[in-house]
Tab-separated table of C-alpha atoms in Angstrom:
chain	number	residue	atom	x	y	z
A	1177	MET	CA	-33.543	4.909	-24.865
A	1178	ALA	CA	-30.435	4.334	-22.839
A	1179	ARG	CA	-29.585	7.082	-20.137
A	1180	GLU	CA	-26.311	9.401	-21.161
A	1181	ILE	CA	-23.608	9.222	-18.513
A	1182	PRO	CA	-22.654	13.024	-18.309
A	1183	ARG	CA	-19.449	13.782	-19.473
A	1184	GLU	CA	-18.184	14.916	-16.012
A	1185	ALA	CA	-19.020	11.981	-14.420
A	1186	SER	CA	-17.360	9.550	-16.981
A	1187	ASP	CA	-14.325	11.637	-17.116
A	1188	THR	CA	-14.045	11.243	-13.248
A	1189	GLN	CA	-14.782	7.820	-13.082
A	1190	GLU	CA	-11.835	7.006	-15.803
A	1191	GLU	CA	-9.974	9.474	-13.493
A	1192	VAL	CA	-10.407	7.309	-10.234
A	1193	SER	CA	-9.997	4.372	-12.298
A	1194	MET	CA	-6.837	5.276	-13.680
A	1195	SER	CA	-4.661	7.055	-11.506
A	1196	THR	CA	-5.885	5.436	-7.719
A	1197	ASN	CA	-3.541	3.352	-6.081
A	1198	LEU	CA	-5.485	1.269	-3.546
A	1199	VAL	CA	-2.306	-0.252	-2.059
A	1200	SER	CA	-0.789	3.120	-0.970
A	1201	LEU	CA	-4.285	4.495	0.464
A	1202	VAL	CA	-4.779	1.535	2.769
A	1203	THR	CA	-1.322	1.568	3.856
A	1204	GLN	CA	-1.676	5.750	4.395
A	1205	PHE	CA	-4.214	4.991	6.704
A	1206	LEU	CA	-2.386	2.464	8.831
A	1207	THR	CA	0.217	4.943	10.033
A	1208	PRO	CA	3.028	4.388	12.365
A	1209	ASP	CA	0.467	4.711	15.557
A	1210	MET	CA	-2.057	2.904	14.472
A	1211	ILE	CA	0.119	-0.099	13.692
A	1212	ALA	CA	1.240	0.217	17.222
A	1213	LYS	CA	-1.890	-0.167	18.395
A	1214	ILE	CA	-2.697	-3.065	17.039
A	1215	ALA	CA	0.275	-4.515	17.577
A	1216	SER	CA	-0.480	-3.766	21.363
A	1217	ALA	CA	-3.542	-4.751	21.140
A	1218	PHE	CA	-2.731	-8.252	19.757
A	1219	GLY	CA	-0.019	-8.513	22.332
A	1220	LEU	CA	2.706	-8.260	19.339
A	1221	ASP	CA	5.774	-6.588	18.020
A	1222	LYS	CA	5.313	-3.953	15.764
A	1223	SER	CA	7.709	-5.167	13.326
A	1224	GLN	CA	5.853	-8.312	13.080
A	1225	ILE	CA	2.307	-6.545	12.441
A	1226	GLY	CA	3.827	-4.339	10.200
A	1227	ARG	CA	5.219	-7.829	7.838
A	1228	ALA	CA	2.065	-9.336	8.248
A	1229	ILE	CA	-0.019	-6.186	6.692
A	1230	SER	CA	2.563	-5.714	4.103
A	1231	ALA	CA	1.460	-9.150	3.337
A	1232	ALA	CA	-2.649	-8.640	4.006
A	1233	VAL	CA	-3.010	-5.405	2.318
A	1234	PRO	CA	-2.094	-6.706	-1.087
A	1235	GLY	CA	-3.418	-10.160	-0.435
A	1236	ILE	CA	-7.078	-9.299	0.720
A	1237	LEU	CA	-7.212	-6.840	-2.896
A	1238	GLY	CA	-5.770	-9.706	-5.230
A	1239	SER	CA	-8.167	-11.594	-3.855
A	1240	LEU	CA	-11.030	-9.586	-4.480
A	1241	ALA	CA	-9.506	-8.567	-7.861
A	1242	GLY	CA	-10.155	-11.770	-8.309
A	1243	THR	CA	-13.545	-11.729	-7.214
A	1244	ALA	CA	-14.713	-8.764	-9.066
A	1245	SER	CA	-13.683	-10.080	-12.134
A	1246	THR	CA	-17.452	-11.900	-12.477
A	1247	PRO	CA	-20.744	-10.626	-12.849
A	1248	GLU	CA	-22.402	-11.822	-9.480
A	1249	GLY	CA	-18.733	-11.468	-7.804
A	1250	SER	CA	-18.699	-7.810	-9.023
A	1251	ARG	CA	-22.433	-7.292	-7.352
A	1252	LYS	CA	-21.819	-8.884	-4.114
A	1253	LEU	CA	-18.633	-6.613	-3.645
A	1254	PHE	CA	-20.499	-3.415	-4.986
A	1255	ASN	CA	-23.155	-4.295	-2.014
A	1256	VAL	CA	-20.952	-5.281	0.241
A	1257	VAL	CA	-18.878	-1.866	0.026
A	1258	SER	CA	-22.080	-0.066	-0.691
A	1259	GLN	CA	-22.941	-1.120	2.718
A	1260	GLN	CA	-20.614	0.648	5.218
A	1261	PRO	CA	-20.909	3.305	6.884
A	1262	PRO	CA	-19.398	6.937	5.368
A	1263	GLY	CA	-17.049	6.860	8.704
A	1264	ILE	CA	-16.014	3.618	9.278
A	1265	LEU	CA	-12.112	4.719	9.090
A	1266	ASP	CA	-13.080	6.698	11.855
A	1267	THR	CA	-14.830	3.958	13.871
A	1268	LEU	CA	-12.058	1.468	12.893
A	1269	THR	CA	-9.040	4.095	14.794
A	1270	GLY	CA	-11.568	4.129	17.949
A	1271	ALA	CA	-12.276	0.283	17.938
A	1272	ILE	CA	-8.737	-0.617	17.967
A	1273	GLY	CA	-8.005	-2.331	21.519
A	1274	GLY	CA	-11.578	-1.471	22.863
A	1275	SER	CA	-14.522	-3.368	23.426
A	1276	GLY	CA	-15.776	-2.813	20.181
A	1277	GLN	CA	-12.798	-4.548	18.868
A	1278	LYS	CA	-13.835	-8.062	18.810
A	1279	ASN	CA	-17.113	-6.736	16.994
A	1280	LEU	CA	-15.355	-5.358	14.387
A	1281	ILE	CA	-13.210	-8.269	13.459
A	1282	ASP	CA	-15.736	-10.609	13.567
A	1283	ASN	CA	-17.964	-8.060	10.523
A	1284	GLY	CA	-14.641	-7.958	8.784
A	1285	THR	CA	-14.209	-11.819	8.937
A	1286	ASP	CA	-18.090	-12.254	7.651
A	1287	MET	CA	-16.789	-9.321	5.013
A	1288	LEU	CA	-14.531	-11.374	3.528
A	1289	SER	CA	-16.069	-14.456	4.054
A	1290	SER	CA	-19.151	-14.084	2.268
A	1291	LEU	CA	-16.459	-12.268	-0.729
A	1292	LEU	CA	-14.148	-15.287	-0.534
A	1293	GLY	CA	-15.743	-18.481	1.243
A	1294	GLY	CA	-15.071	-19.296	4.554
A	1295	SER	CA	-12.213	-21.679	3.355
A	1296	SER	CA	-10.168	-18.850	1.353
A	1297	THR	CA	-10.520	-16.643	3.898
A	1298	SER	CA	-9.152	-19.312	6.337
A	1299	ALA	CA	-6.110	-19.941	3.981
A	1300	LEU	CA	-5.440	-15.946	3.501
A	1301	GLY	CA	-5.503	-15.619	6.908
A	1302	ASP	CA	-3.476	-18.806	7.447
A	1303	ALA	CA	-0.516	-17.415	4.817
A	1304	VAL	CA	-0.555	-14.232	6.262
A	1305	GLY	CA	-0.119	-15.600	9.680
A	1306	LYS	CA	2.698	-18.337	8.866
A	1307	PHE	CA	4.285	-15.336	6.649
A	1308	ALA	CA	4.666	-12.620	10.112
A	1309	GLY	CA	5.033	-15.451	11.859
A	1310	ILE	CA	2.017	-15.086	14.237
A	1311	GLY	CA	0.516	-17.890	14.002
A	1312	SER	CA	-3.118	-18.488	12.199
A	1313	SER	CA	-5.533	-17.051	14.879
A	1314	SER	CA	-3.653	-13.824	15.156
A	1315	GLY	CA	-3.274	-13.978	10.847
A	1316	ALA	CA	-6.820	-14.615	10.752
A	1317	SER	CA	-7.855	-11.399	13.207
A	1318	LEU	CA	-5.643	-9.228	11.779
A	1319	LEU	CA	-7.365	-10.302	8.278
A	1320	GLY	CA	-11.123	-9.218	9.723
A	1321	LEU	CA	-9.665	-5.976	11.233
A	1322	LEU	CA	-8.318	-4.731	8.264
A	1323	ALA	CA	-11.720	-5.875	6.148
A	1324	PRO	CA	-13.093	-2.697	6.601
A	1325	VAL	CA	-10.170	-0.446	5.828
A	1326	VAL	CA	-10.261	-1.850	2.875
A	1327	MET	CA	-13.799	-1.830	2.355
A	1328	GLY	CA	-14.001	1.899	3.773
A	1329	VAL	CA	-11.229	2.797	1.031
A	1330	LEU	CA	-13.122	1.131	-1.693
A	1331	GLY	CA	-16.103	2.862	-0.620
A	1332	LYS	CA	-14.845	6.461	-0.923
A	1333	GLN	CA	-13.046	5.767	-4.338
A	1334	LYS	CA	-16.894	4.655	-5.200
A	1335	THR	CA	-18.507	7.729	-3.896
A	1336	ALA	CA	-15.625	9.806	-5.505
A	1337	GLY	CA	-15.882	8.837	-8.733
A	1338	GLY	CA	-19.805	7.914	-8.790
A	1339	LEU	CA	-18.775	4.550	-9.250
A	1340	ASP	CA	-21.385	1.630	-10.201
A	1341	ALA	CA	-20.431	-1.728	-9.718
A	1342	SER	CA	-18.737	-1.850	-13.061
A	1343	GLY	CA	-16.673	0.645	-12.739
A	1344	LEU	CA	-15.445	-1.032	-9.315
A	1345	SER	CA	-14.318	-3.876	-10.976
A	1346	GLN	CA	-13.061	-2.011	-13.686
A	1347	MET	CA	-10.668	-0.230	-11.090
A	1348	LEU	CA	-9.915	-2.796	-9.486
A	1349	THR	CA	-8.540	-4.657	-12.799
A	1350	SER	CA	-6.627	-1.466	-13.401
A	1351	GLN	CA	-4.849	-2.301	-10.052
A	1352	LYS	CA	-3.724	-5.569	-10.913
A	1353	SER	CA	0.303	-4.737	-11.350
A	1354	ASP	CA	0.660	-2.530	-8.765
A	1355	ILE	CA	-1.172	-5.163	-6.177
A	1356	ALA	CA	1.278	-7.885	-7.654
A	1357	ARG	CA	3.834	-5.844	-7.376
A	1358	ALA	CA	3.015	-4.882	-3.837
A	1359	LEU	CA	2.963	-8.852	-2.613
A	1360	PRO	CA	6.142	-9.833	-0.404
A	1361	PRO	CA	8.802	-11.769	-1.853
A	1362	GLY	CA	7.569	-15.583	-0.550
A	1363	PHE	CA	4.147	-14.645	-0.218
A	1364	ALA	CA	2.268	-15.603	-3.251
A	1365	ASP	CA	3.755	-19.158	-2.834
A	1366	LEU	CA	1.747	-19.681	0.587
A	1367	LEU	CA	-1.404	-18.967	-1.614
A	1368	SER	CA	-0.105	-21.187	-4.043
A	1369	GLY	CA	-2.947	-23.927	-5.151
A	1370	THR	CA	-5.663	-21.490	-3.427
A	1371	GLY	CA	-6.768	-19.691	-6.700
A	1372	LEU	CA	-6.899	-16.622	-4.295
A	1373	LEU	CA	-4.493	-14.310	-6.527
A	1374	SER	CA	-5.849	-16.018	-9.695
A	1375	GLY	CA	-7.509	-12.192	-10.336
A	1376	ILE	CA	-4.212	-10.832	-10.622
A	1377	SER	CA	-1.943	-13.773	-12.052
A	1378	GLY	CA	0.268	-12.638	-15.262
A	1379	ALA	CA	0.228	-8.989	-14.021
A	1380	GLY	CA	3.941	-8.878	-14.925
A	1381	ALA	CA	5.178	-6.834	-11.623
A	1382	ALA	CA	8.689	-7.180	-12.229
A	1383	GLN	CA	8.091	-4.985	-15.436
A	1384	THR	CA	5.890	-3.019	-13.226
A	1385	ALA	CA	8.457	-2.223	-10.995
A	1386	ARG	CA	11.318	-1.039	-13.612
A	1387	ALA	CA	8.660	1.098	-15.294
A	1388	ALA	CA	7.368	2.546	-11.568
A	1389	PRO	CA	9.702	5.998	-11.409
A	1390	GLN	CA	8.682	7.273	-15.068
A	1391	SER	CA	4.852	6.233	-15.088
A	1392	THR	CA	5.125	7.500	-11.370
A	1393	THR	CA	5.892	11.187	-13.065
A	1394	LEU	CA	3.289	10.809	-15.933
A	1395	GLU	CA	0.470	10.019	-13.477
A	1396	THR	CA	1.443	12.832	-11.087
A	1397	ASN	CA	1.670	15.298	-13.917
A	1398	ARG	CA	-1.501	14.174	-15.594
A	1399	THR	CA	-3.284	14.287	-12.401
A	1400	VAL	CA	-1.915	17.935	-11.446
A	1401	ARG	CA	-3.086	18.657	-15.006
A	1402	ARG	CA	-6.695	17.066	-14.128
A	1403	THR	CA	-6.949	19.104	-11.062
A	1404	GLN	CA	-6.534	22.301	-12.677
A	1405	SER	CA	-9.939	21.604	-14.527
A	1406	PRO	CA	-12.935	21.761	-12.592
A	1407	MET	CA	-14.265	18.582	-11.592
A	1408	PRO	CA	-16.975	17.295	-8.740
A	1409	GLY	CA	-15.770	15.149	-5.967
A	1410	TRP	CA	-12.537	14.053	-4.902
A	1411	ALA	CA	-9.623	12.790	-7.505
A	1412	TRP	CA	-7.344	10.598	-5.724
A	1413	ALA	CA	-4.127	9.934	-7.539
A	1414	LEU	CA	-1.832	7.676	-6.191
A	1415	PRO	CA	1.264	6.766	-8.108
A	1416	ALA	CA	2.472	3.134	-7.688
A	1417	ILE	CA	4.896	2.566	-4.996
A	1418	ALA	CA	4.450	-1.364	-1.394
A	1419	LEU	CA	2.849	-2.949	2.262
A	1420	ILE	CA	3.772	-2.274	1.930
A	1421	ALA	CA	5.726	-2.771	0.870
A	1422	LEU	CA	3.399	-1.996	5.301
A	1423	GLY	CA	2.913	-2.506	3.032
A	1424	TRP	CA	4.401	-0.862	1.346
A	1425	TRP	CA	4.050	-1.772	3.106
A	1426	TRP	CA	4.233	-1.561	4.679
A	1427	PHE	CA	6.164	-3.229	3.425
A	1428	GLY	CA	7.398	-4.876	-0.353
A	1429	ARG	CA	5.219	-0.702	-0.021
A	1430	SER	CA	4.988	-1.625	-3.445
A	1431	ALA	CA	7.743	-1.087	-2.316
A	1432	THR	CA	6.485	-0.671	-2.472
A	1433	HIS	CA	6.101	-1.440	-4.305
A	1434	VAL	CA	5.672	-2.824	-0.881
A	1435	ALA	CA	6.868	-0.750	-2.760
A	1436	GLU	CA	4.824	1.686	-3.693
A	1437	THR	CA	4.648	5.213	-4.018
A	1438	GLY	CA	1.346	6.754	-2.512
A	1439	THR	CA	0.050	9.951	-3.579
A	1440	THR	CA	-3.444	11.661	-3.044
A	1441	THR	CA	-4.692	14.583	-5.105
A	1442	GLN	CA	-8.006	16.144	-3.672
A	1443	THR	CA	-9.991	19.159	-5.955
A	1444	ALA	CA	-10.591	22.343	-4.579
A	1445	GLN	CA	-14.320	21.282	-3.473
A	1446	ASN	CA	-14.535	18.445	-0.660
A	1447	LEU	CA	-17.300	16.175	0.074
A	1448	PRO	CA	-18.458	16.871	3.303
A	1449	ASP	CA	-18.405	13.482	5.232
A	1450	GLN	CA	-14.681	12.907	3.634
A	1451	THR	CA	-13.118	16.075	5.483
A	1452	THR	CA	-12.165	13.846	8.596
A	1453	THR	CA	-10.183	11.719	6.706
A	1454	THR	CA	-7.982	14.138	4.338
A	1455	GLN	CA	-4.909	13.821	6.919
A	1456	ALA	CA	-4.696	10.318	6.546
A	1457	LEU	CA	-5.043	10.146	2.802
A	1458	PRO	CA	-2.778	13.394	1.721
A	1459	SER	CA	-2.818	14.768	-1.412
A	1460	ALA	CA	-0.564	14.190	-4.303
A	1461	GLN	CA	1.684	17.554	-3.125
A	1462	ASN	CA	2.256	16.510	0.329
A	1463	LEU	CA	4.722	14.218	-0.786
A	1464	THR	CA	6.122	16.162	-2.863
A	1465	VAL	CA	9.530	18.571	-2.784
A	1466	GLY	CA	10.298	20.093	-5.358
A	1467	SER	CA	9.696	17.850	-8.245
A	1468	VAL	CA	11.049	14.903	-6.158
A	1469	ASN	CA	8.277	12.682	-4.942
A	1470	LEU	CA	9.513	11.758	-1.911
A	1471	GLY	CA	7.270	8.295	-1.605
A	1472	SER	CA	8.020	7.279	-4.818
A	1473	THR	CA	11.206	7.611	-4.091
A	1474	VAL	CA	11.630	5.573	-0.872
A	1475	GLN	CA	9.576	2.892	-2.155
A	1476	THR	CA	11.661	2.367	-5.263
A	1477	THR	CA	14.637	2.541	-3.408
A	1478	VAL	CA	13.574	-0.441	-1.136
A	1479	THR	CA	12.685	-2.112	-4.267
A	1480	ASN	CA	15.973	-2.329	-5.671
A	1481	MET	CA	17.782	-2.670	-2.205
A	1482	ARG	CA	15.834	-6.101	-2.304
A	1483	GLN	CA	16.522	-6.769	-5.592
A	1484	ALA	CA	20.514	-6.001	-5.185
A	1485	LEU	CA	20.509	-8.604	-2.230
A	1486	GLN	CA	18.493	-10.960	-4.004
A	1487	GLY	CA	21.732	-11.593	-5.604
A	1488	VAL	CA	23.681	-12.592	-3.001
A	1489	THR	CA	25.013	-15.762	-1.820
A	1490	ASP	CA	28.839	-15.237	-0.950
A	1491	VAL	CA	31.456	-12.712	-0.672
A	1492	GLU	CA	32.324	-11.640	-3.978
A	1493	SER	CA	28.573	-11.528	-4.791
A	1494	ALA	CA	28.137	-9.368	-1.956
A	1495	LYS	CA	30.976	-7.028	-3.160
A	1496	VAL	CA	28.908	-6.852	-6.468
A	1497	ALA	CA	25.667	-5.461	-4.910
A	1498	LEU	CA	27.595	-3.091	-2.484
A	1499	PRO	CA	27.391	-0.067	-4.759
A	1500	LYS	CA	24.016	-0.499	-5.659
A	1501	LEU	CA	23.396	-0.880	-1.887
A	1502	ALA	CA	25.412	2.460	-1.467
A	1503	GLU	CA	23.702	4.068	-3.551
A	1504	GLY	CA	19.980	3.364	-1.751
A	1505	ALA	CA	21.723	4.468	0.855
A	1506	ALA	CA	22.354	8.118	-0.816
A	1507	GLN	CA	18.733	7.969	-2.248
A	1508	LEU	CA	17.579	7.586	1.575
A	1509	ASP	CA	19.843	10.789	2.201
A	1510	ARG	CA	18.511	12.435	-0.041
A	1511	VAL	CA	14.879	11.806	1.518
A	1512	ASP	CA	16.054	12.748	4.847
A	1513	ASN	CA	17.303	16.284	3.250
A	1514	LEU	CA	13.956	16.800	1.979
A	1515	VAL	CA	11.342	15.544	4.778
A	1516	ASN	CA	11.602	18.413	6.663
A	1517	GLN	CA	9.746	20.503	4.171
A	1518	LEU	CA	6.631	18.476	3.961
A	1519	PRO	CA	3.762	19.288	5.165
A	1520	ALA	CA	2.664	17.620	8.719
A	1521	GLY	CA	-0.235	15.298	6.450
A	1522	GLY	CA	2.698	14.426	4.280
A	1523	LYS	CA	5.687	13.783	6.793
A	1524	VAL	CA	2.973	11.246	8.511
A	1525	ALA	CA	2.438	9.296	5.206
A	1526	LEU	CA	5.953	9.034	4.438
A	1527	ALA	CA	6.296	7.817	7.738
A	1528	SER	CA	3.672	5.261	7.343
A	1529	LEU	CA	5.224	3.893	3.848
A	1530	VAL	CA	8.781	3.513	5.281
A	1531	THR	CA	7.190	1.757	8.471
A	1532	THR	CA	5.596	-0.340	6.383
A	1533	ALA	CA	8.472	-1.556	3.891
A	1534	ARG	CA	11.450	-1.688	6.695
A	1535	PRO	CA	10.315	-5.577	7.182
A	1536	THR	CA	10.527	-6.614	3.399
A	1537	LEU	CA	14.145	-5.508	3.978
A	1538	ASP	CA	14.993	-7.033	7.518
A	1539	GLU	CA	14.926	-10.811	5.628
A	1540	PRO	CA	17.627	-10.206	3.091
A	1541	PHE	CA	19.603	-8.459	5.175
A	1542	ASN	CA	19.192	-11.077	8.107
A	1543	ARG	CA	20.270	-13.491	4.944
A	1544	VAL	CA	22.619	-11.783	3.721
A	1545	LEU	CA	24.390	-11.323	6.748
A	1546	ALA	CA	24.736	-14.856	7.739
A	1547	ILE	CA	26.411	-15.868	5.167
A	1548	PRO	CA	29.699	-17.115	5.534
A	1549	GLY	CA	32.792	-13.848	4.544
A	1550	VAL	CA	29.550	-11.912	4.118
A	1551	SER	CA	28.938	-9.736	7.247
A	1552	GLU	CA	32.661	-8.188	7.285
A	1553	VAL	CA	31.821	-6.688	3.847
A	1554	ALA	CA	28.282	-5.803	4.175
A	1555	LYS	CA	27.383	-4.863	7.610
A	1556	PRO	CA	28.565	-1.586	7.892
A	1557	THR	CA	26.436	-0.688	4.694
A	1558	ILE	CA	23.140	-2.294	5.568
A	1559	ASP	CA	23.671	-0.901	8.952
A	1560	ALA	CA	23.647	2.645	7.924
A	1561	ILE	CA	20.632	1.623	6.137
A	1562	LYS	CA	19.084	0.455	8.935
A	1563	LEU	CA	19.810	3.667	10.780
A	1564	LYS	CA	18.598	5.847	7.821
A	1565	LEU	CA	15.353	3.765	7.406
A	1566	ASP	CA	14.695	4.054	11.114
A	1567	ALA	CA	15.309	7.700	10.891
A	1568	LEU	CA	12.636	8.275	8.431
A	1569	THR	CA	9.853	6.348	10.103
A	1570	LYS	CA	9.978	9.225	12.799
A	1571	THR	CA	9.785	11.863	10.785
A	1572	ALA	CA	6.335	11.848	11.655
A	1573	GLY	CA	6.928	12.972	15.321
């Protein structure tokens, strides 16, 4: 007779799958200090690394979603994730810039190659390098460095939800829209023909972005309700924001969505081996002041401003975009007025999200200001927005 899964375990798996936002989890680990450390180790500018991360994080996750879409790929991913040491995220922090960095990068590259194939991993590294202007070699090295971060985050989600290979695959599948939205403009074009993003094709990123504010509220409310009931393990809740933007973040964060909002909720009982990373992965309340989720506000604002800038082709269209940019500036002021009410962990997470999202605005800013006659119309507003974003990146200080 087939073993019946306990209701508590089933509910936990469903919660992890439905409420987790992997892009936000990864980019929240990549704090401004971490980005600066990576930039120093690579001999590159922080803005270049931020831009590279904003593409690499959703690029890796999107590629893994494709791998996990087949039974064999799902099994291989589960095995790789299960083999990650419990403290891999903490180990990574100490290895960057040290004697262990090369070994870390080599291991990460081997992990990706085993899951995506060597040629596909190289294609992804080439695309990251070209997109960020850091070259193929640095792009490949950054992928190797980020792979353990992604696997470490997946490992924590697997443990938190008691996920098997199928559950891990379902979680990635549920992330398709968030991952697609976190891809910075133009990056997917660099991967055209590689098949790496086939796992998130047709995710409807634009539609998801428009629905983000509503879905974020519903997600947060659902998470709070669940946290009030007894549940074993950790229940992570990260409403869609990217990379990052980083990136999103960083970044598009998700912004995300690069621009993407990152919030996590921890139940009253922590797993013993997970307490060391709670600062890097703050709870939902840590990014919320009153009823305002500051991470979601920043990432949605960045997304809206990018969309407004995309329509600027001349002076007249710049004038049309100005009200939307001014509205974005007002939203950033709102965040700035509330940020000091965040706990320390929330400030670090918010600064990380803004740092990730910032590079995704620099390119459209520069493009718009280079259009004849537009600088006189838009530069004062754009300069003001840049100052506000810069101020928010320093909130963790």
